[in-house]
JSON list of C-alpha atoms in Angstrom, two decimals:
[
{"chain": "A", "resi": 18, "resn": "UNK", "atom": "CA", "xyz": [102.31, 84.19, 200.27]},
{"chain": "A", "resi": 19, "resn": "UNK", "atom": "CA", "xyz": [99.82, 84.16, 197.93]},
{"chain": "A", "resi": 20, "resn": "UNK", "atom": "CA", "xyz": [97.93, 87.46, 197.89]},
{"chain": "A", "resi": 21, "resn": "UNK", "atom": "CA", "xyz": [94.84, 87.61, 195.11]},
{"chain": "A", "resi": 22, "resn": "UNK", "atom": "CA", "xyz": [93.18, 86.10, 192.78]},
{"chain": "A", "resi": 23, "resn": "UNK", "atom": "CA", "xyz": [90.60, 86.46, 189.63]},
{"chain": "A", "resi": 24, "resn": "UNK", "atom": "CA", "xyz": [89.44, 84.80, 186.62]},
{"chain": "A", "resi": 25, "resn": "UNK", "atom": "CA", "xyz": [87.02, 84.84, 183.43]},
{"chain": "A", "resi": 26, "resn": "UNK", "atom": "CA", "xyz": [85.65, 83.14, 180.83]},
{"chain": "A", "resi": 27, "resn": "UNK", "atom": "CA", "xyz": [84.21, 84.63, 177.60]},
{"chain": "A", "resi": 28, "resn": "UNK", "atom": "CA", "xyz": [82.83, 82.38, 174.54]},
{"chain": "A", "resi": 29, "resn": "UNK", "atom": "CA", "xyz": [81.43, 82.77, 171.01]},
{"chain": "A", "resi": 30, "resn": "UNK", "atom": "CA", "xyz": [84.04, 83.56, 168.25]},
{"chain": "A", "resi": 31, "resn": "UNK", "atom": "CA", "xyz": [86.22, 85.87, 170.39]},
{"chain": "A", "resi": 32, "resn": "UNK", "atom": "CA", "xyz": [90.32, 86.36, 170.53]},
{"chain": "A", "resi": 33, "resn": "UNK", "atom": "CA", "xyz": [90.21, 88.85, 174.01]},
{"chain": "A", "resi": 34, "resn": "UNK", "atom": "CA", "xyz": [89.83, 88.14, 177.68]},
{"chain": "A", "resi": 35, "resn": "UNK", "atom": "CA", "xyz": [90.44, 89.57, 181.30]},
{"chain": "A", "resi": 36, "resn": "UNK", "atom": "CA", "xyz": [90.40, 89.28, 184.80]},
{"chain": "A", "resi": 37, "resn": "UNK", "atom": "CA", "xyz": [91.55, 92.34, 187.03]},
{"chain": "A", "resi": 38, "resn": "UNK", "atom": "CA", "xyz": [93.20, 91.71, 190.26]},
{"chain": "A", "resi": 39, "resn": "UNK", "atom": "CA", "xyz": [94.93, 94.01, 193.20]},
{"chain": "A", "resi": 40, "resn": "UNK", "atom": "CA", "xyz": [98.79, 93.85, 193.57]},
{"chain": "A", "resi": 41, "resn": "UNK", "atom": "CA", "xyz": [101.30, 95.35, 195.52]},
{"chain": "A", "resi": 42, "resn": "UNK", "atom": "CA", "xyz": [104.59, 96.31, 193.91]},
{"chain": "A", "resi": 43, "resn": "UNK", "atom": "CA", "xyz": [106.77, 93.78, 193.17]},
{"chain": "A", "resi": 44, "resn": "UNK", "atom": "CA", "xyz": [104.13, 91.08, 193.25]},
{"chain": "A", "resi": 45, "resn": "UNK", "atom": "CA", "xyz": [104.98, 87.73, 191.57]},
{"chain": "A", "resi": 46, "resn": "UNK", "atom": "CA", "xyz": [101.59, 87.98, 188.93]},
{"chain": "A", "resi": 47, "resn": "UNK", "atom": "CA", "xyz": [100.88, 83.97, 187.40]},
{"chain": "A", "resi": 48, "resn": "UNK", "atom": "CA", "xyz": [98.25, 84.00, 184.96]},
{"chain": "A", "resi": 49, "resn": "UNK", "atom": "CA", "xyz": [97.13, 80.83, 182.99]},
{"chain": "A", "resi": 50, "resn": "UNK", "atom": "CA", "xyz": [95.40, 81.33, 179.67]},
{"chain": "A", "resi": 51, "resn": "UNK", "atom": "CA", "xyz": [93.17, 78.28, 177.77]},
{"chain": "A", "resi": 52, "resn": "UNK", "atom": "CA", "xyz": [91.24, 78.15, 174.88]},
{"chain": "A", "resi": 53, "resn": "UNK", "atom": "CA", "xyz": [89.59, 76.06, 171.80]},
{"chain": "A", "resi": 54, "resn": "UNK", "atom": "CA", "xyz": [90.90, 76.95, 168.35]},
{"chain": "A", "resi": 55, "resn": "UNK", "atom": "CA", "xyz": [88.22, 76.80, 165.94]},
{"chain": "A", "resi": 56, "resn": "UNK", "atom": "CA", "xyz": [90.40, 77.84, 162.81]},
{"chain": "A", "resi": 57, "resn": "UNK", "atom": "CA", "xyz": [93.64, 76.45, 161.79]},
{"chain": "A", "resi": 58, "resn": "UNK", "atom": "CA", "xyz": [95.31, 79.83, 161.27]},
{"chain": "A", "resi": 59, "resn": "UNK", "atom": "CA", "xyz": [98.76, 80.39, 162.79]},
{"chain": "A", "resi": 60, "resn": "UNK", "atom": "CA", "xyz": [97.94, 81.86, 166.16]},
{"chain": "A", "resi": 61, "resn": "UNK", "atom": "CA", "xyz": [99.81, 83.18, 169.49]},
{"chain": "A", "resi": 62, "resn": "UNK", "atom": "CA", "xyz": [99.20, 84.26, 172.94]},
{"chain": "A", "resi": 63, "resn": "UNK", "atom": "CA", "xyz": [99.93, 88.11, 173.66]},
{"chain": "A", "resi": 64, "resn": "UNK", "atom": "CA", "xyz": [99.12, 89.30, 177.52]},
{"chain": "A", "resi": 65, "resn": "UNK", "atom": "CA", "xyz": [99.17, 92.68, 178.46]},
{"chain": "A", "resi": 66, "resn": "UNK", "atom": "CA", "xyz": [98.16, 94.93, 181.66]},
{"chain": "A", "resi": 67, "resn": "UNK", "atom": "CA", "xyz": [97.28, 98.41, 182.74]},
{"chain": "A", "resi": 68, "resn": "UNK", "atom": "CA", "xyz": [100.68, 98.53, 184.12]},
{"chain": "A", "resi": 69, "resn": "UNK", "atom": "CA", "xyz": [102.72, 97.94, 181.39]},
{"chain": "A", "resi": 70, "resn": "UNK", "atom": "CA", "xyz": [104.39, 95.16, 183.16]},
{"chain": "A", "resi": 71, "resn": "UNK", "atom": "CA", "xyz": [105.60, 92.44, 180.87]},
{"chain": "A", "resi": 72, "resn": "UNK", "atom": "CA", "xyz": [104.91, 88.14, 181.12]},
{"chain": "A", "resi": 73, "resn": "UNK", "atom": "CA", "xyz": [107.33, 85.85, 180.45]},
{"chain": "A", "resi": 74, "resn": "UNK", "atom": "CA", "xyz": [106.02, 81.91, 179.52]},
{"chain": "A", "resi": 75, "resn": "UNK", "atom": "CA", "xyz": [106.59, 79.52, 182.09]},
{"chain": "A", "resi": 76, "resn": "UNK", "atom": "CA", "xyz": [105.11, 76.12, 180.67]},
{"chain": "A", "resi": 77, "resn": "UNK", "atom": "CA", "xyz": [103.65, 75.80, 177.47]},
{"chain": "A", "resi": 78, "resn": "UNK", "atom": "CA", "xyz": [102.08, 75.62, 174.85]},
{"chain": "A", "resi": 79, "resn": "UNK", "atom": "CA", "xyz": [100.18, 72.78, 176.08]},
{"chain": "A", "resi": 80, "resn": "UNK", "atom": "CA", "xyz": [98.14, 72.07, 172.38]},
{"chain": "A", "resi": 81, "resn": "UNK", "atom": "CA", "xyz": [96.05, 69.19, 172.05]},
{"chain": "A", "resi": 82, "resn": "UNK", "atom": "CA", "xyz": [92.37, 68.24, 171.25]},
{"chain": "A", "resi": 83, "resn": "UNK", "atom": "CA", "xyz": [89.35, 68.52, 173.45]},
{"chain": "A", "resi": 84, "resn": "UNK", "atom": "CA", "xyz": [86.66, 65.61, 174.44]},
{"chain": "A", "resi": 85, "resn": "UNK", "atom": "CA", "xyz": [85.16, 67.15, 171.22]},
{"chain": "A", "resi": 86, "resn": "UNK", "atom": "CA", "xyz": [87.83, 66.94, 168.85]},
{"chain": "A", "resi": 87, "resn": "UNK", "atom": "CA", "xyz": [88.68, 71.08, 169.30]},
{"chain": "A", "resi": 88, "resn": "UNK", "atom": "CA", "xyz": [92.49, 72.13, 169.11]},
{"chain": "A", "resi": 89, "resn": "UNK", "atom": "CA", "xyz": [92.81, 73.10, 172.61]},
{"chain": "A", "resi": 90, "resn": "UNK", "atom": "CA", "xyz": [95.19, 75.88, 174.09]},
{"chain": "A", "resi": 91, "resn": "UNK", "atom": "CA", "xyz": [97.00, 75.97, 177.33]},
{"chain": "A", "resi": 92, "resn": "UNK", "atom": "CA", "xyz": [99.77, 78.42, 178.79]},
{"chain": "A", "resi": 93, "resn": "UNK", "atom": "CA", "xyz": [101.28, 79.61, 182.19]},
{"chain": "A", "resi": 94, "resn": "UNK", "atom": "CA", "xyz": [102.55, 83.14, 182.20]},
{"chain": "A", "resi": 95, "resn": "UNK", "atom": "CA", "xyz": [104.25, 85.42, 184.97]},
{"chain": "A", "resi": 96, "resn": "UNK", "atom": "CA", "xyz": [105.36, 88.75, 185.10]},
{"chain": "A", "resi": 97, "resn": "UNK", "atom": "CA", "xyz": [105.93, 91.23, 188.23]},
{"chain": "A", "resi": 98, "resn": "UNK", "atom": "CA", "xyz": [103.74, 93.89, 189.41]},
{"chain": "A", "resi": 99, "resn": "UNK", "atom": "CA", "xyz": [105.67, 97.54, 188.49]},
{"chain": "A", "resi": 100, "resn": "UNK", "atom": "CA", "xyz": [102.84, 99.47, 190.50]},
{"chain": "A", "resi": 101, "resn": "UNK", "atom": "CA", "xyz": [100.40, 98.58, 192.85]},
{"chain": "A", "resi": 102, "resn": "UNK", "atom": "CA", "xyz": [96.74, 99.10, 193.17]},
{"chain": "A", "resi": 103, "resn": "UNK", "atom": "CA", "xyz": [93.87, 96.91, 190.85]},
{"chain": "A", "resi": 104, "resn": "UNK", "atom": "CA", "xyz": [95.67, 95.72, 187.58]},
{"chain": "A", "resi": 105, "resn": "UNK", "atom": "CA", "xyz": [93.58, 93.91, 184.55]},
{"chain": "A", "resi": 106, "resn": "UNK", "atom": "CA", "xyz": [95.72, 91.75, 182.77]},
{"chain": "A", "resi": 107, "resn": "UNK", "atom": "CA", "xyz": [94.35, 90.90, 179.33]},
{"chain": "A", "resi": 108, "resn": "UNK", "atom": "CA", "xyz": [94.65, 87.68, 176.80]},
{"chain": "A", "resi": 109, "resn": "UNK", "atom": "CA", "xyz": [94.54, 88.69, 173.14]},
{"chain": "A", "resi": 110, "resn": "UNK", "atom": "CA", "xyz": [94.75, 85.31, 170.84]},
{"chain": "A", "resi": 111, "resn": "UNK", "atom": "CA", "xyz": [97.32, 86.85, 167.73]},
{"chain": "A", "resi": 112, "resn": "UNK", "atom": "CA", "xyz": [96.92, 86.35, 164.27]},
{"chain": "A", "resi": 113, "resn": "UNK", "atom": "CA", "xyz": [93.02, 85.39, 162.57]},
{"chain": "A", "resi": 114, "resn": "UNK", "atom": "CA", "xyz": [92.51, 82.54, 165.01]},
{"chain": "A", "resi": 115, "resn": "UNK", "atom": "CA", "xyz": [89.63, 82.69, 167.56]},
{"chain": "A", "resi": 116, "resn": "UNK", "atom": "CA", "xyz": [88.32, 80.83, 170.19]},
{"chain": "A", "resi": 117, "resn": "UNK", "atom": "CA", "xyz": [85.11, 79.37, 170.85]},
{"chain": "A", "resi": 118, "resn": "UNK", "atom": "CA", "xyz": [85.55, 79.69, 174.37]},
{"chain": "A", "resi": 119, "resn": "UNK", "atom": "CA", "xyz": [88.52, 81.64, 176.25]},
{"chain": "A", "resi": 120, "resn": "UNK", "atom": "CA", "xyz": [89.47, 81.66, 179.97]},
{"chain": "A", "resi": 121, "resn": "UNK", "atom": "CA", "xyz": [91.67, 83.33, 181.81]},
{"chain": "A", "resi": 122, "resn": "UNK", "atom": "CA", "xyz": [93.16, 83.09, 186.14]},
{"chain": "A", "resi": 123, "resn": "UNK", "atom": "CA", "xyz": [95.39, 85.46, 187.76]},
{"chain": "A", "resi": 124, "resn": "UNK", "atom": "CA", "xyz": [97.06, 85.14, 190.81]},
{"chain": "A", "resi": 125, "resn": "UNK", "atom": "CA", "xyz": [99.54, 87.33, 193.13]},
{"chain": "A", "resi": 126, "resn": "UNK", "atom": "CA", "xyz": [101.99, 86.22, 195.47]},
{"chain": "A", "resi": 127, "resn": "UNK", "atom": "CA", "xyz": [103.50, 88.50, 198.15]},
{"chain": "A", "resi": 128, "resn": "UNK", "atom": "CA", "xyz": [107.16, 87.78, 199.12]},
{"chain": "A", "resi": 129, "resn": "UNK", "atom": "CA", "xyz": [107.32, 84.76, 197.11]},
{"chain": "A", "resi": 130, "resn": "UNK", "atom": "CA", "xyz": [109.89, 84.90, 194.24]},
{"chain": "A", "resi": 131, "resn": "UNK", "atom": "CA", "xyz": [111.40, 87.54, 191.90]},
{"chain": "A", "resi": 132, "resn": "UNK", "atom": "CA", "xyz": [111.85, 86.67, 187.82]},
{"chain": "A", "resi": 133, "resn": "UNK", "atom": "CA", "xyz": [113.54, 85.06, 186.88]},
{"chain": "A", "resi": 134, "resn": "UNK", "atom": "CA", "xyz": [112.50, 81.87, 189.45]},
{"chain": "A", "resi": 135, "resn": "UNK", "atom": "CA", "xyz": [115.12, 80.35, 191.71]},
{"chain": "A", "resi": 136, "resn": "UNK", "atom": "CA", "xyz": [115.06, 77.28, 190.58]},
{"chain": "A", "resi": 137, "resn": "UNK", "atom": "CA", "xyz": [115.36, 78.40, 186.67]},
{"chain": "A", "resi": 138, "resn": "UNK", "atom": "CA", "xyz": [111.74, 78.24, 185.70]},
{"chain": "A", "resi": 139, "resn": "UNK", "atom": "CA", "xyz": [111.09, 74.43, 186.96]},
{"chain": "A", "resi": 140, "resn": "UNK", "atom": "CA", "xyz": [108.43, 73.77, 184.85]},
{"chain": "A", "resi": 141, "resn": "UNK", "atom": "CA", "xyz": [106.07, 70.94, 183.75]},
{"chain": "A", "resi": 142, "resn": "UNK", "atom": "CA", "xyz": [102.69, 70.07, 181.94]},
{"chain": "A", "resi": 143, "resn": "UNK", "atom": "CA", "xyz": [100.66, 67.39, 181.64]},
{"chain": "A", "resi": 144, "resn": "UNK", "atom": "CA", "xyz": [97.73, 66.14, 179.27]},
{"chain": "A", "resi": 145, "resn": "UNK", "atom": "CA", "xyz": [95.33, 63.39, 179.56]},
{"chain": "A", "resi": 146, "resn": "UNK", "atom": "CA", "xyz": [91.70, 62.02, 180.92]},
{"chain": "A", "resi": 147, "resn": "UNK", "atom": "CA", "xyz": [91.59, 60.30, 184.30]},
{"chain": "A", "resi": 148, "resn": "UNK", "atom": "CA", "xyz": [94.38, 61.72, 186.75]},
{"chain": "A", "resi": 149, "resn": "UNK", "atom": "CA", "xyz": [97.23, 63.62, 184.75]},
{"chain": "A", "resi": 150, "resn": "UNK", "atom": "CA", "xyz": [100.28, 64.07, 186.40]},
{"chain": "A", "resi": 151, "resn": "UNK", "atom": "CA", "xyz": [103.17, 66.40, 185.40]},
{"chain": "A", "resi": 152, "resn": "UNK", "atom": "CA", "xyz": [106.45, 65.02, 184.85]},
{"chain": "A", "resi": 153, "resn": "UNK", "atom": "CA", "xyz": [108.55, 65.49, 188.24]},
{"chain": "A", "resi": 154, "resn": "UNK", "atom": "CA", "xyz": [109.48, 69.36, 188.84]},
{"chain": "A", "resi": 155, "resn": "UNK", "atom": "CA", "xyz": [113.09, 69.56, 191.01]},
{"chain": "A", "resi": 156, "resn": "UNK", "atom": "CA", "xyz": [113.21, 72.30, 193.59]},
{"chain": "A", "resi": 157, "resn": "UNK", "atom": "CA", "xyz": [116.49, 73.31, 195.12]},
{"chain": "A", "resi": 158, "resn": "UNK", "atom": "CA", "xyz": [115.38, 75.44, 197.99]},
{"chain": "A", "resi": 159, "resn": "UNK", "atom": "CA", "xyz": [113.19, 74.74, 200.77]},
{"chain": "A", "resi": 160, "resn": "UNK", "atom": "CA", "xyz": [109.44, 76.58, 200.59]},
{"chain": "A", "resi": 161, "resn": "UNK", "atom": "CA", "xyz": [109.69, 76.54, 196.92]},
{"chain": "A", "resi": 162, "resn": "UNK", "atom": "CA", "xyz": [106.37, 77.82, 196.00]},
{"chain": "A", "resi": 163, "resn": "UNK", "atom": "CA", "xyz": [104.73, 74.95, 192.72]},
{"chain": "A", "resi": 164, "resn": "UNK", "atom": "CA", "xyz": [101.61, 76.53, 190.74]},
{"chain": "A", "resi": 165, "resn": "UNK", "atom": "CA", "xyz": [99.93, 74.17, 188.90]},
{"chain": "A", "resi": 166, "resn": "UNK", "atom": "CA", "xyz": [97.40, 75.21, 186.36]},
{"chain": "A", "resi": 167, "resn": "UNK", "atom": "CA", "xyz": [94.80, 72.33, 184.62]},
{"chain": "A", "resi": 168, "resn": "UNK", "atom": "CA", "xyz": [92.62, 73.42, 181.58]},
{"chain": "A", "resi": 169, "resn": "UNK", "atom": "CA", "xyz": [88.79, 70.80, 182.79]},
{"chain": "A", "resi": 170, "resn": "UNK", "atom": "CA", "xyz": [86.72, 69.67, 180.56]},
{"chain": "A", "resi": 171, "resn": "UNK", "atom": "CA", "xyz": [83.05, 70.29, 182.08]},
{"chain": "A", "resi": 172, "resn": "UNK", "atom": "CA", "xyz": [84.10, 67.98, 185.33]},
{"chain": "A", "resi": 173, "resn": "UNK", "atom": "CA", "xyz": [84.79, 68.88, 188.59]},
{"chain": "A", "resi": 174, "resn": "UNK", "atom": "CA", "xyz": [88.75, 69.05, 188.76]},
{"chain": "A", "resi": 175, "resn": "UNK", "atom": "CA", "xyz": [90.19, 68.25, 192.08]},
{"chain": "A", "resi": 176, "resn": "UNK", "atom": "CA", "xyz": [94.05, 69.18, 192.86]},
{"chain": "A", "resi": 177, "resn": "UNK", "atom": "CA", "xyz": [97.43, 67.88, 194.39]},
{"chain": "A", "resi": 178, "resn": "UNK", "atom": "CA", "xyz": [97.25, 66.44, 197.93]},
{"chain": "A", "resi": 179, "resn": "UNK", "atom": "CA", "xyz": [98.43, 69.39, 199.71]},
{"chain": "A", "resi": 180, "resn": "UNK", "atom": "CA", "xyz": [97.61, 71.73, 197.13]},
{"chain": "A", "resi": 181, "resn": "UNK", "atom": "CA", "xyz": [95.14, 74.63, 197.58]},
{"chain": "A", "resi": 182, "resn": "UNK", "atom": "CA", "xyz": [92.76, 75.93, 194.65]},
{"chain": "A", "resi": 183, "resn": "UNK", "atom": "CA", "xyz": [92.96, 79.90, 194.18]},
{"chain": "A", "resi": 184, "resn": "UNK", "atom": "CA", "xyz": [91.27, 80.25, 191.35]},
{"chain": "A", "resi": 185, "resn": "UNK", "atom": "CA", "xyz": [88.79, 78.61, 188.88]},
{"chain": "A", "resi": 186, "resn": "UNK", "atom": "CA", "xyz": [87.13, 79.27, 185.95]},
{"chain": "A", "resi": 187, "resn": "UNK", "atom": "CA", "xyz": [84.39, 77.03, 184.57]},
{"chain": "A", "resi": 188, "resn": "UNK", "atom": "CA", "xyz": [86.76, 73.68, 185.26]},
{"chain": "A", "resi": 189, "resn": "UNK", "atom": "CA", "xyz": [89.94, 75.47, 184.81]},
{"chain": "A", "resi": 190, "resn": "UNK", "atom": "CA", "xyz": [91.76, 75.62, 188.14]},
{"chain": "A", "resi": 191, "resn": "UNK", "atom": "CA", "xyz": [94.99, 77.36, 189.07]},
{"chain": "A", "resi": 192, "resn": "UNK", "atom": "CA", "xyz": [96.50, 75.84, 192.28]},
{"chain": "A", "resi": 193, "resn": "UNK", "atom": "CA", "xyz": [99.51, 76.28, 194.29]},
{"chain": "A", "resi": 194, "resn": "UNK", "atom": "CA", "xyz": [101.81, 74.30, 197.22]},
{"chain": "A", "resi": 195, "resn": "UNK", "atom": "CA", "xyz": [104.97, 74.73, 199.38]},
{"chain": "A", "resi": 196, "resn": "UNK", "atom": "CA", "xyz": [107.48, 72.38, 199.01]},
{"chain": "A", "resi": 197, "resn": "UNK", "atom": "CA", "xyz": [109.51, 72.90, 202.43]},
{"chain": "A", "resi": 198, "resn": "UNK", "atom": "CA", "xyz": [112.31, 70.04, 201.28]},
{"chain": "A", "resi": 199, "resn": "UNK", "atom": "CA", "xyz": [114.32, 70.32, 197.99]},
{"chain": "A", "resi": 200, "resn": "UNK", "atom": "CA", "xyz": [113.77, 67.60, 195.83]},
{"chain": "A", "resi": 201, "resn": "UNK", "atom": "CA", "xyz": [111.38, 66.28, 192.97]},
{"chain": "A", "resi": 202, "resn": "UNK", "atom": "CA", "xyz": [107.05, 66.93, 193.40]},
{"chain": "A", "resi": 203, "resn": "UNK", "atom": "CA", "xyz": [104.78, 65.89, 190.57]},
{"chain": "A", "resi": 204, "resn": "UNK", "atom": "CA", "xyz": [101.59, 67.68, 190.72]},
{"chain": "A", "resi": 205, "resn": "UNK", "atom": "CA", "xyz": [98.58, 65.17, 190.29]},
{"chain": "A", "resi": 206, "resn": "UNK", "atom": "CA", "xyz": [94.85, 66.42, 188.89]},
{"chain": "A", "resi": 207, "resn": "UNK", "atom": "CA", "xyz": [91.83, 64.37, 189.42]}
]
């Protein structure tokens, strides 16, 4: 069940963002972090939180290059809440690289899943104009929960049929479905 959700966006040379959120204990926390690179310095993705809790990657590095010919970013993270209450979970680009624009969503789920996932951190990305679609992701339970996280490019970005948006950030948009039969889904973006 998903439970809360909060983004942000900074820009203008800078290697931190955040985006608090309330959890429970125990909460499944996703978090997807983009960004431009605007130096060619060896970088990484570090996230933190109040808590203490630690994020494990699920998909990603997506790298690639922007409309504009920027090295682009893109990761999906998830940890689980240790405490509960409002938790800020922060971004910090590692090494001398910066980013001309960085964004950040969070989002809870309630009930959902424990790390590490069911199904063995199903995962998939995908990268391209038009309507990307990720490769097929195989779930083996029934109400699997599939997040599905697209870094836009200053255009409206719809989601999967099915699908509802719980977060977005400029035209990034963090999304989420049930599957209720096992089997293969492919997320679509538009």
């Amino acid at each position: 069940t998903f439970g809360a959700g909060s983004g942000a966006g900074v820009s203008g040379g800078t290697s931190t963002v955040a985006a608090a959120v309330d959890v429970a204990a125990g909460d499944l926390i996703i978090v997807g972090t983009s960004f431009d690179t605007i130096s060619t310095a060896p970088f990484g993705v570090t996230l933190s939180d109040t808590f203490g809790d630690s994020y494990s990657t699920v998909t990603g590095p997506l790298n690639g290059t922007d409309p504009n010919g920027l090295g682009i970013h893109q990761r999906l993270s998830a940890g689980a809440a240790g405490s509960a209450g409002e938790v800020t979970v922060t971004a910090t680009i590692s090494g001398s690289a910066s980013a001309s624009y960085f964004e950040i969503v969070v989002a809870t789920y309630r009930g959902t899943a424990t790390l590490p996932f069911g199904d063995g951190l199903a995962q998939a990305q995908a990268q391209g104009s038009g309507t990307p679609t990720t490769a097929p992701i195989t779930t083996t339970s029934a109400d699997a929960l599939v997040v599905g996280y697209i870094m836009g490019f200053d255009a409206a970005i719809t989601v999967s049929p099915g699908a509802t948006a719980r977060v977005s950030v400029a035209a990034d948009v963090l999304h989420d479905t049930v599957v209720t039969v096992p089997g293969d889904v492919s997320l679509t973006f538009g």
